[in-house]
Structure formats: C-alpha cells, structure tokens
C-alpha cells in the first residue's frame, strides 16, 4: 500500500514539473528608422525605450525574454525568431508578445479585409513607399502573417495558459506634425496600384475573437483605432509609446496571469491619470473570452 501511494505521489510530482506554467516574452522595439535599411523614408520614434521600460518589470515577474531592437528587428529576423519562439512554447505557458514600431495600412490583395487594407507592423528594413524592382512590400509584417503565429501559439499553449499581444503602433496618422510631437505610423497606405488610404473601419474600441476549447485565450491591446494616430507621450523627460508606458505601470502592480480582465483594469486605471494618454486616442482591445 505504501509503495502504491509513493508511486502515485511521484507521478503527481512529475506531472506538475512537466506542465509547470512558464512565463515567456517576445519584444520588438525600433527607434532608429532613419537608415538605409528603410530607404530613409521613416521618422525615428522611441520603440527601444519602450522595451527598456518593460524589461525590468517583466523580469521581476519571472519572464524569460527574446528581444529584438533596431537593426536586429528586420523582417527576416522577426519571423525567424518568432518561429523559434513558437517552437519552444509549451502547454500552460503565459506568453507576452509586444511590438513598439511604426504601423502602416497595406493594400489588401486577398480580399479578406472589408475596407481593402491590411494592417502591418513595420520592421527596420521596410520601405514606406512601393518601388517596383526595389521594394515591393515583402518586408512588411501584415496582420495575416502575424495571426498565423498567434494561432500556432494558442494551439501550443492550450486552454491552461494565456496569450497577450500588444501593438504600440498605429495604422493611420501622419509621420510629421510640424512640432514636438512624435507619431508612430503614417496616413500613407502602402499600395501596389496607387490606391489612396481612407480608413472606413467601424469606430469600435473592442472586438471579439473566436474562442476554442483547445486553444489558449488571447487578448490583443492596440494603441489606437485604424482612423487615429498613435502619439507618443513624454514622462520624466523621456518619450514612450502610450500603451507601453501604461502597461509598464500596470505590471508594476499586477502579475500577468490567465485573468486578463484584472490586468486590463490596471492598464485603464493608469490611462486615466493626467498626461498618461494622448487626447483623442482610443485604446482598442480584442478578446477571445
């Protein structure tokens, strides 16, 4: 009898080790866009500063990191490292993906977008404008591609873990305001056929994502609606993406878990503080739960 109980105890301990919940983060931050890699077409922002702000608070919570900064954040390297990150993900993990970059609408070619435009993260080697034979859009990380990684992550994590996806970029706006403001994104759509970008998406701040009993739940946090600009904020003499800053404040008070609503409550509480969020800009969330 004792032997049997001991065997059961050992099996339970081994099971808890195998399925121990890990915390893993993948962060991309770009500041110095004004290089030959982008054809000198983009203004500089402060994406690296976002990652520097988030790293210590996530590390304090026990997260293991993959970070890609500036020249490391090419399209090929982002997709390669994301694939490796997905491969190493295990059942029950809590995973945090973060992108502090420019964002741009890209002309939709497969017809899956109602407004005719995909949304894209802009790696360090993506041009703003189409140039036949020079740059034809292959370095933009469009939402269709990113969602394939998200889908694989949700499947590998399973229903005992959770996935957070943060995009501190914008898909509409202006890259130069003629003053001290710093904007992440452009109102110039990347187009193959001289199409003019005009945002026509519903002005909603929350969307529902399909859920599955076999997949992890996921929450997307996005810095603004497609018809808005994402304006950086200045705190203590430094500039940050507004979403990144407020997430860092929330993480200093709340540990990421499978309870995303509690985390969102802390993010929104930080946003309400004066100076912590730009005027006329709406946080967008997408949830599967």
mmCIF file of C-alpha atoms in Angstrom:
data_model
loop_
_atom_site.group_PDB
_atom_site.id
_atom_site.type_symbol
_atom_site.label_atom_id
_atom_site.label_comp_id
_atom_site.label_asym_id
_atom_site.label_seq_id
_atom_site.Cartn_x
_atom_site.Cartn_y
_atom_site.Cartn_z
ATOM 1 C CA UNK A 1 0.000 0.000 0.000
ATOM 2 C CA UNK A 2 2.794 2.373 0.933
ATOM 3 C CA UNK A 3 4.601 1.623 -2.321
ATOM 4 C CA UNK A 4 1.453 2.346 -4.287
ATOM 5 C CA UNK A 5 0.872 5.707 -2.563
ATOM 6 C CA UNK A 6 4.513 6.631 -3.106
ATOM 7 C CA UNK A 7 4.214 5.776 -6.807
ATOM 8 C CA UNK A 8 1.116 7.946 -7.120
ATOM 9 C CA UNK A 9 2.895 10.817 -5.332
ATOM 10 C CA UNK A 10 5.910 10.583 -7.648
ATOM 11 C CA UNK A 11 3.647 10.547 -10.714
ATOM 12 C CA UNK A 12 1.832 13.649 -9.482
ATOM 13 C CA UNK A 13 5.117 15.460 -8.863
ATOM 14 C CA UNK A 14 6.433 14.569 -12.304
ATOM 15 C CA UNK A 15 3.193 15.756 -13.866
ATOM 16 C CA UNK A 16 3.461 19.110 -12.114
ATOM 17 C CA UNK A 17 7.019 19.516 -13.411
ATOM 18 C CA UNK A 18 6.072 18.646 -16.973
ATOM 19 C CA UNK A 19 3.182 21.118 -17.017
ATOM 20 C CA UNK A 20 4.708 23.839 -14.826
ATOM 21 C CA UNK A 21 3.457 27.186 -16.026
ATOM 22 C CA UNK A 22 6.268 29.214 -17.564
ATOM 23 C CA UNK A 23 6.296 32.918 -18.434
ATOM 24 C CA UNK A 24 7.831 33.906 -21.769
ATOM 25 C CA UNK A 25 8.059 37.251 -23.556
ATOM 26 C CA UNK A 26 8.903 38.296 -27.118
ATOM 27 C CA UNK A 27 9.534 42.037 -27.519
ATOM 28 C CA UNK A 28 10.338 44.091 -30.629
ATOM 29 C CA UNK A 29 11.322 47.753 -30.311
ATOM 30 C CA UNK A 30 12.568 50.078 -33.035
ATOM 31 C CA UNK A 31 13.711 53.678 -32.529
ATOM 32 C CA UNK A 32 16.216 54.466 -35.290
ATOM 33 C CA UNK A 33 14.278 54.067 -38.520
ATOM 34 C CA UNK A 34 16.148 56.756 -40.425
ATOM 35 C CA UNK A 35 18.673 54.450 -42.092
ATOM 36 C CA UNK A 36 19.479 52.994 -45.486
ATOM 37 C CA UNK A 37 17.582 49.854 -44.451
ATOM 38 C CA UNK A 38 14.302 51.779 -44.741
ATOM 39 C CA UNK A 39 15.360 53.974 -47.649
ATOM 40 C CA UNK A 40 15.384 56.946 -45.231
ATOM 41 C CA UNK A 41 11.593 57.062 -45.527
ATOM 42 C CA UNK A 42 10.540 56.804 -41.874
ATOM 43 C CA UNK A 43 10.918 59.195 -38.933
ATOM 44 C CA UNK A 44 12.602 57.993 -35.768
ATOM 45 C CA UNK A 45 10.470 57.036 -32.754
ATOM 46 C CA UNK A 46 11.155 55.579 -29.291
ATOM 47 C CA UNK A 47 10.356 51.882 -29.514
ATOM 48 C CA UNK A 48 13.604 50.740 -27.881
ATOM 49 C CA UNK A 49 12.764 52.944 -24.902
ATOM 50 C CA UNK A 50 9.501 51.033 -24.522
ATOM 51 C CA UNK A 51 11.327 47.710 -24.348
ATOM 52 C CA UNK A 52 13.840 49.143 -21.864
ATOM 53 C CA UNK A 53 10.918 50.247 -19.675
ATOM 54 C CA UNK A 54 9.088 46.924 -19.845
ATOM 55 C CA UNK A 55 12.053 44.575 -19.431
ATOM 56 C CA UNK A 56 12.688 45.052 -15.685
ATOM 57 C CA UNK A 57 9.015 44.766 -14.670
ATOM 58 C CA UNK A 58 8.531 41.607 -16.743
ATOM 59 C CA UNK A 59 11.815 40.156 -15.494
ATOM 60 C CA UNK A 60 10.677 40.783 -11.922
ATOM 61 C CA UNK A 61 7.637 38.627 -12.693
ATOM 62 C CA UNK A 62 9.852 35.774 -13.871
ATOM 63 C CA UNK A 63 9.563 36.136 -17.630
ATOM 64 C CA UNK A 64 12.217 34.701 -19.945
ATOM 65 C CA UNK A 65 12.977 37.019 -22.876
ATOM 66 C CA UNK A 66 13.546 37.267 -26.574
ATOM 67 C CA UNK A 67 14.162 40.913 -27.540
ATOM 68 C CA UNK A 68 14.858 42.397 -30.985
ATOM 69 C CA UNK A 69 15.957 46.035 -31.079
ATOM 70 C CA UNK A 70 16.610 48.405 -34.002
ATOM 71 C CA UNK A 71 18.840 46.669 -36.615
ATOM 72 C CA UNK A 72 18.015 43.276 -35.089
ATOM 73 C CA UNK A 73 14.354 43.813 -35.953
ATOM 74 C CA UNK A 74 14.468 43.025 -39.675
ATOM 75 C CA UNK A 75 11.538 41.201 -41.238
ATOM 76 C CA UNK A 76 13.558 38.005 -41.676
ATOM 77 C CA UNK A 77 14.874 38.057 -38.116
ATOM 78 C CA UNK A 78 11.494 38.845 -36.558
ATOM 79 C CA UNK A 79 9.811 35.979 -38.405
ATOM 80 C CA UNK A 80 12.720 33.593 -37.788
ATOM 81 C CA UNK A 81 12.855 34.332 -34.070
ATOM 82 C CA UNK A 82 9.074 34.188 -33.775
ATOM 83 C CA UNK A 83 9.111 30.721 -35.340
ATOM 84 C CA UNK A 84 11.752 29.573 -32.836
ATOM 85 C CA UNK A 85 9.783 31.158 -30.013
ATOM 86 C CA UNK A 86 6.628 29.292 -31.082
ATOM 87 C CA UNK A 87 8.553 26.006 -31.334
ATOM 88 C CA UNK A 88 9.751 26.338 -27.735
ATOM 89 C CA UNK A 89 6.323 27.217 -26.345
ATOM 90 C CA UNK A 90 4.726 24.564 -24.143
ATOM 91 C CA UNK A 91 1.332 23.739 -22.759
ATOM 92 C CA UNK A 92 0.208 26.077 -19.992
ATOM 93 C CA UNK A 93 2.675 28.897 -20.755
ATOM 94 C CA UNK A 94 1.779 32.547 -20.205
ATOM 95 C CA UNK A 95 3.114 34.360 -23.272
ATOM 96 C CA UNK A 96 3.521 38.081 -23.874
ATOM 97 C CA UNK A 97 4.186 39.465 -27.384
ATOM 98 C CA UNK A 98 5.000 43.157 -27.771
ATOM 99 C CA UNK A 99 5.659 45.384 -30.808
ATOM 100 C CA UNK A 100 6.741 49.015 -30.458
ATOM 101 C CA UNK A 101 7.194 50.058 -34.072
ATOM 102 C CA UNK A 102 5.718 52.095 -36.853
ATOM 103 C CA UNK A 103 2.468 50.787 -38.269
ATOM 104 C CA UNK A 104 1.065 51.155 -41.771
ATOM 105 C CA UNK A 105 -2.020 50.132 -43.752
ATOM 106 C CA UNK A 106 -1.133 47.862 -46.680
ATOM 107 C CA UNK A 107 -3.347 47.348 -49.704
ATOM 108 C CA UNK A 108 -5.192 44.041 -49.266
ATOM 109 C CA UNK A 109 -4.601 41.627 -52.148
ATOM 110 C CA UNK A 110 -6.529 38.547 -50.999
ATOM 111 C CA UNK A 111 -9.867 40.230 -50.324
ATOM 112 C CA UNK A 112 -10.191 39.335 -46.626
ATOM 113 C CA UNK A 113 -10.430 42.941 -45.426
ATOM 114 C CA UNK A 114 -13.744 44.811 -45.652
ATOM 115 C CA UNK A 115 -12.064 48.185 -46.043
ATOM 116 C CA UNK A 116 -9.494 46.881 -48.557
ATOM 117 C CA UNK A 117 -6.474 47.395 -46.271
ATOM 118 C CA UNK A 118 -4.391 45.052 -44.145
ATOM 119 C CA UNK A 119 -2.706 46.391 -41.023
ATOM 120 C CA UNK A 120 1.056 45.960 -40.840
ATOM 121 C CA UNK A 121 3.905 46.213 -38.368
ATOM 122 C CA UNK A 122 6.871 47.977 -39.973
ATOM 123 C CA UNK A 123 10.235 46.186 -39.430
ATOM 124 C CA UNK A 124 13.510 48.107 -39.683
ATOM 125 C CA UNK A 125 14.001 47.137 -43.334
ATOM 126 C CA UNK A 126 10.541 48.008 -44.699
ATOM 127 C CA UNK A 127 10.147 50.991 -47.028
ATOM 128 C CA UNK A 128 7.163 53.306 -46.705
ATOM 129 C CA UNK A 129 6.541 53.589 -50.445
ATOM 130 C CA UNK A 130 6.251 50.967 -53.183
ATOM 131 C CA UNK A 131 9.124 50.984 -55.676
ATOM 132 C CA UNK A 132 8.872 48.453 -58.448
ATOM 133 C CA UNK A 133 12.024 46.326 -58.583
ATOM 134 C CA UNK A 134 13.421 47.990 -55.434
ATOM 135 C CA UNK A 135 10.854 47.434 -52.703
ATOM 136 C CA UNK A 136 7.548 45.691 -53.304
ATOM 137 C CA UNK A 137 6.280 45.175 -49.758
ATOM 138 C CA UNK A 138 7.895 41.855 -48.818
ATOM 139 C CA UNK A 139 9.330 43.233 -45.558
ATOM 140 C CA UNK A 140 6.022 44.457 -44.086
ATOM 141 C CA UNK A 141 4.679 42.130 -41.395
ATOM 142 C CA UNK A 142 0.963 42.215 -42.188
ATOM 143 C CA UNK A 143 -1.754 41.123 -39.798
ATOM 144 C CA UNK A 144 -2.478 37.953 -41.788
ATOM 145 C CA UNK A 145 1.090 36.757 -41.174
ATOM 146 C CA UNK A 146 1.174 37.763 -37.516
ATOM 147 C CA UNK A 147 -2.108 35.974 -36.907
ATOM 148 C CA UNK A 148 -0.579 32.716 -38.136
ATOM 149 C CA UNK A 149 1.974 32.913 -35.322
ATOM 150 C CA UNK A 150 -0.767 33.836 -32.861
ATOM 151 C CA UNK A 151 -2.826 30.836 -33.942
ATOM 152 C CA UNK A 152 0.130 28.460 -33.502
ATOM 153 C CA UNK A 153 0.925 29.924 -30.088
ATOM 154 C CA UNK A 154 -2.665 29.495 -28.907
ATOM 155 C CA UNK A 155 -2.642 25.881 -30.049
ATOM 156 C CA UNK A 156 0.643 25.084 -28.306
ATOM 157 C CA UNK A 157 -0.276 26.879 -25.080
ATOM 158 C CA UNK A 158 -3.635 25.142 -24.853
ATOM 159 C CA UNK A 159 -6.504 26.054 -22.570
ATOM 160 C CA UNK A 160 -4.450 26.199 -19.355
ATOM 161 C CA UNK A 161 -2.254 29.141 -20.383
ATOM 162 C CA UNK A 162 -2.814 32.604 -21.847
ATOM 163 C CA UNK A 163 -1.539 34.843 -24.649
ATOM 164 C CA UNK A 164 -1.130 38.632 -24.538
ATOM 165 C CA UNK A 165 -0.409 40.572 -27.754
ATOM 166 C CA UNK A 166 0.472 44.273 -27.529
ATOM 167 C CA UNK A 167 0.856 46.545 -30.554
ATOM 168 C CA UNK A 168 2.067 50.058 -29.734
ATOM 169 C CA UNK A 169 1.933 51.320 -33.312
ATOM 170 C CA UNK A 170 -0.690 52.966 -35.481
ATOM 171 C CA UNK A 171 -2.182 52.288 -38.863
ATOM 172 C CA UNK A 172 -3.256 55.832 -39.703
ATOM 173 C CA UNK A 173 -1.983 59.293 -38.931
ATOM 174 C CA UNK A 174 0.944 61.407 -40.005
ATOM 175 C CA UNK A 175 4.676 60.960 -39.700
ATOM 176 C CA UNK A 176 5.333 64.664 -39.218
ATOM 177 C CA UNK A 177 3.192 67.108 -37.253
ATOM 178 C CA UNK A 178 5.425 70.140 -37.620
ATOM 179 C CA UNK A 179 6.031 70.439 -33.869
ATOM 180 C CA UNK A 180 7.500 68.464 -30.967
ATOM 181 C CA UNK A 181 5.091 65.547 -31.303
ATOM 182 C CA UNK A 182 6.293 62.088 -32.297
ATOM 183 C CA UNK A 183 3.800 59.901 -34.164
ATOM 184 C CA UNK A 184 4.082 56.175 -34.847
ATOM 185 C CA UNK A 185 2.737 55.441 -38.293
ATOM 186 C CA UNK A 186 1.528 57.160 -41.426
ATOM 187 C CA UNK A 187 -1.680 58.048 -43.246
ATOM 188 C CA UNK A 188 0.004 56.935 -46.470
ATOM 189 C CA UNK A 189 -1.114 53.430 -47.320
ATOM 190 C CA UNK A 190 1.420 51.059 -48.847
ATOM 191 C CA UNK A 191 -0.158 50.446 -52.237
ATOM 192 C CA UNK A 192 0.690 48.434 -55.348
ATOM 193 C CA UNK A 193 -1.917 50.149 -57.520
ATOM 194 C CA UNK A 194 -1.822 53.824 -56.481
ATOM 195 C CA UNK A 195 -4.777 53.306 -54.148
ATOM 196 C CA UNK A 196 -5.476 56.072 -51.618
ATOM 197 C CA UNK A 197 -5.891 55.016 -47.991
ATOM 198 C CA UNK A 198 -9.100 56.209 -46.359
ATOM 199 C CA UNK A 199 -9.988 54.499 -43.060
ATOM 200 C CA UNK A 200 -13.548 53.155 -43.182
ATOM 201 C CA UNK A 201 -13.403 50.592 -40.366
ATOM 202 C CA UNK A 202 -16.062 50.817 -37.625
ATOM 203 C CA UNK A 203 -15.056 53.179 -34.845
ATOM 204 C CA UNK A 204 -15.103 50.458 -32.208
ATOM 205 C CA UNK A 205 -12.824 50.006 -29.214
ATOM 206 C CA UNK A 206 -13.497 46.314 -28.611
ATOM 207 C CA UNK A 207 -13.685 43.265 -30.869
ATOM 208 C CA UNK A 208 -14.482 39.624 -30.173
ATOM 209 C CA UNK A 209 -12.077 36.886 -31.362
ATOM 210 C CA UNK A 210 -13.088 33.273 -31.952
ATOM 211 C CA UNK A 211 -12.537 31.028 -28.944
ATOM 212 C CA UNK A 212 -11.729 27.327 -28.884
ATOM 213 C CA UNK A 213 -11.691 24.742 -26.119
ATOM 214 C CA UNK A 214 -8.317 23.505 -27.388
ATOM 215 C CA UNK A 215 -6.665 26.916 -27.713
ATOM 216 C CA UNK A 216 -5.399 29.451 -25.209
ATOM 217 C CA UNK A 217 -7.439 32.559 -24.674
ATOM 218 C CA UNK A 218 -5.869 35.704 -26.073
ATOM 219 C CA UNK A 219 -6.169 39.434 -25.578
ATOM 220 C CA UNK A 220 -4.866 41.999 -28.059
ATOM 221 C CA UNK A 221 -4.130 45.524 -26.833
ATOM 222 C CA UNK A 222 -3.681 48.132 -29.562
ATOM 223 C CA UNK A 223 -2.725 51.766 -29.060
ATOM 224 C CA UNK A 224 -5.406 53.304 -31.278
ATOM 225 C CA UNK A 225 -8.155 52.714 -33.807
ATOM 226 C CA UNK A 226 -7.238 52.494 -37.517
ATOM 227 C CA UNK A 227 -8.586 56.014 -38.095
ATOM 228 C CA UNK A 228 -6.407 57.520 -35.347
ATOM 229 C CA UNK A 229 -2.769 58.422 -34.837
ATOM 230 C CA UNK A 230 -0.619 56.929 -32.080
ATOM 231 C CA UNK A 231 1.076 59.843 -30.393
ATOM 232 C CA UNK A 232 3.991 59.261 -28.015
ATOM 233 C CA UNK A 233 3.868 60.694 -24.501
ATOM 234 C CA UNK A 234 6.643 62.429 -22.558
ATOM 235 C CA UNK A 235 7.223 61.328 -18.955
ATOM 236 C CA UNK A 236 10.192 62.462 -16.882
ATOM 237 C CA UNK A 237 11.954 63.880 -19.940
ATOM 238 C CA UNK A 238 11.704 60.615 -21.906
ATOM 239 C CA UNK A 239 9.307 59.592 -24.659
ATOM 240 C CA UNK A 240 7.360 56.332 -24.731
ATOM 241 C CA UNK A 241 4.559 54.737 -26.633
ATOM 242 C CA UNK A 242 1.430 55.483 -24.563
ATOM 243 C CA UNK A 243 0.332 51.858 -24.445
ATOM 244 C CA UNK A 244 3.787 50.597 -23.438
ATOM 245 C CA UNK A 245 4.069 53.151 -20.647
ATOM 246 C CA UNK A 246 0.686 52.341 -19.157
ATOM 247 C CA UNK A 247 1.283 48.598 -19.416
ATOM 248 C CA UNK A 248 4.556 49.063 -17.527
ATOM 249 C CA UNK A 249 2.651 50.920 -14.795
ATOM 250 C CA UNK A 250 0.069 48.128 -14.617
ATOM 251 C CA UNK A 251 2.749 45.418 -14.473
ATOM 252 C CA UNK A 252 4.369 47.137 -11.507
ATOM 253 C CA UNK A 253 1.157 46.426 -9.563
ATOM 254 C CA UNK A 254 -0.225 43.255 -11.118
ATOM 255 C CA UNK A 255 1.357 39.985 -12.206
ATOM 256 C CA UNK A 256 0.261 38.662 -15.585
ATOM 257 C CA UNK A 257 -1.876 35.567 -15.281
ATOM 258 C CA UNK A 258 -4.780 33.915 -17.054
ATOM 259 C CA UNK A 259 -7.013 36.676 -15.599
ATOM 260 C CA UNK A 260 -6.648 39.325 -18.299
ATOM 261 C CA UNK A 261 -9.597 41.398 -17.049
ATOM 262 C CA UNK A 262 -7.758 42.231 -13.851
ATOM 263 C CA UNK A 263 -4.706 43.280 -15.851
ATOM 264 C CA UNK A 264 -6.826 45.441 -18.182
ATOM 265 C CA UNK A 265 -8.366 47.125 -15.161
ATOM 266 C CA UNK A 266 -4.916 48.263 -14.011
ATOM 267 C CA UNK A 267 -3.953 49.416 -17.529
ATOM 268 C CA UNK A 268 -7.115 51.523 -17.831
ATOM 269 C CA UNK A 269 -6.628 52.953 -14.334
ATOM 270 C CA UNK A 270 -3.166 54.162 -15.368
ATOM 271 C CA UNK A 271 -4.530 55.618 -18.617
ATOM 272 C CA UNK A 272 -6.999 57.741 -16.645
ATOM 273 C CA UNK A 273 -4.178 59.646 -14.980
ATOM 274 C CA UNK A 274 -3.463 63.062 -16.499
ATOM 275 C CA UNK A 275 -0.611 63.003 -19.001
ATOM 276 C CA UNK A 276 -0.576 59.212 -19.316
ATOM 277 C CA UNK A 277 -2.584 59.054 -22.553
ATOM 278 C CA UNK A 278 -2.910 61.332 -25.608
ATOM 279 C CA UNK A 279 -6.160 63.165 -26.206
ATOM 280 C CA UNK A 280 -8.482 61.883 -28.952
ATOM 281 C CA UNK A 281 -6.888 58.423 -28.994
ATOM 282 C CA UNK A 282 -8.686 55.216 -28.021
ATOM 283 C CA UNK A 283 -7.260 52.002 -26.614
ATOM 284 C CA UNK A 284 -8.522 49.025 -28.637
ATOM 285 C CA UNK A 285 -8.898 45.535 -27.182
ATOM 286 C CA UNK A 286 -9.683 42.221 -28.839
ATOM 287 C CA UNK A 287 -10.533 39.240 -26.656
ATOM 288 C CA UNK A 288 -11.439 35.585 -27.115
ATOM 289 C CA UNK A 289 -13.190 35.226 -23.753
#
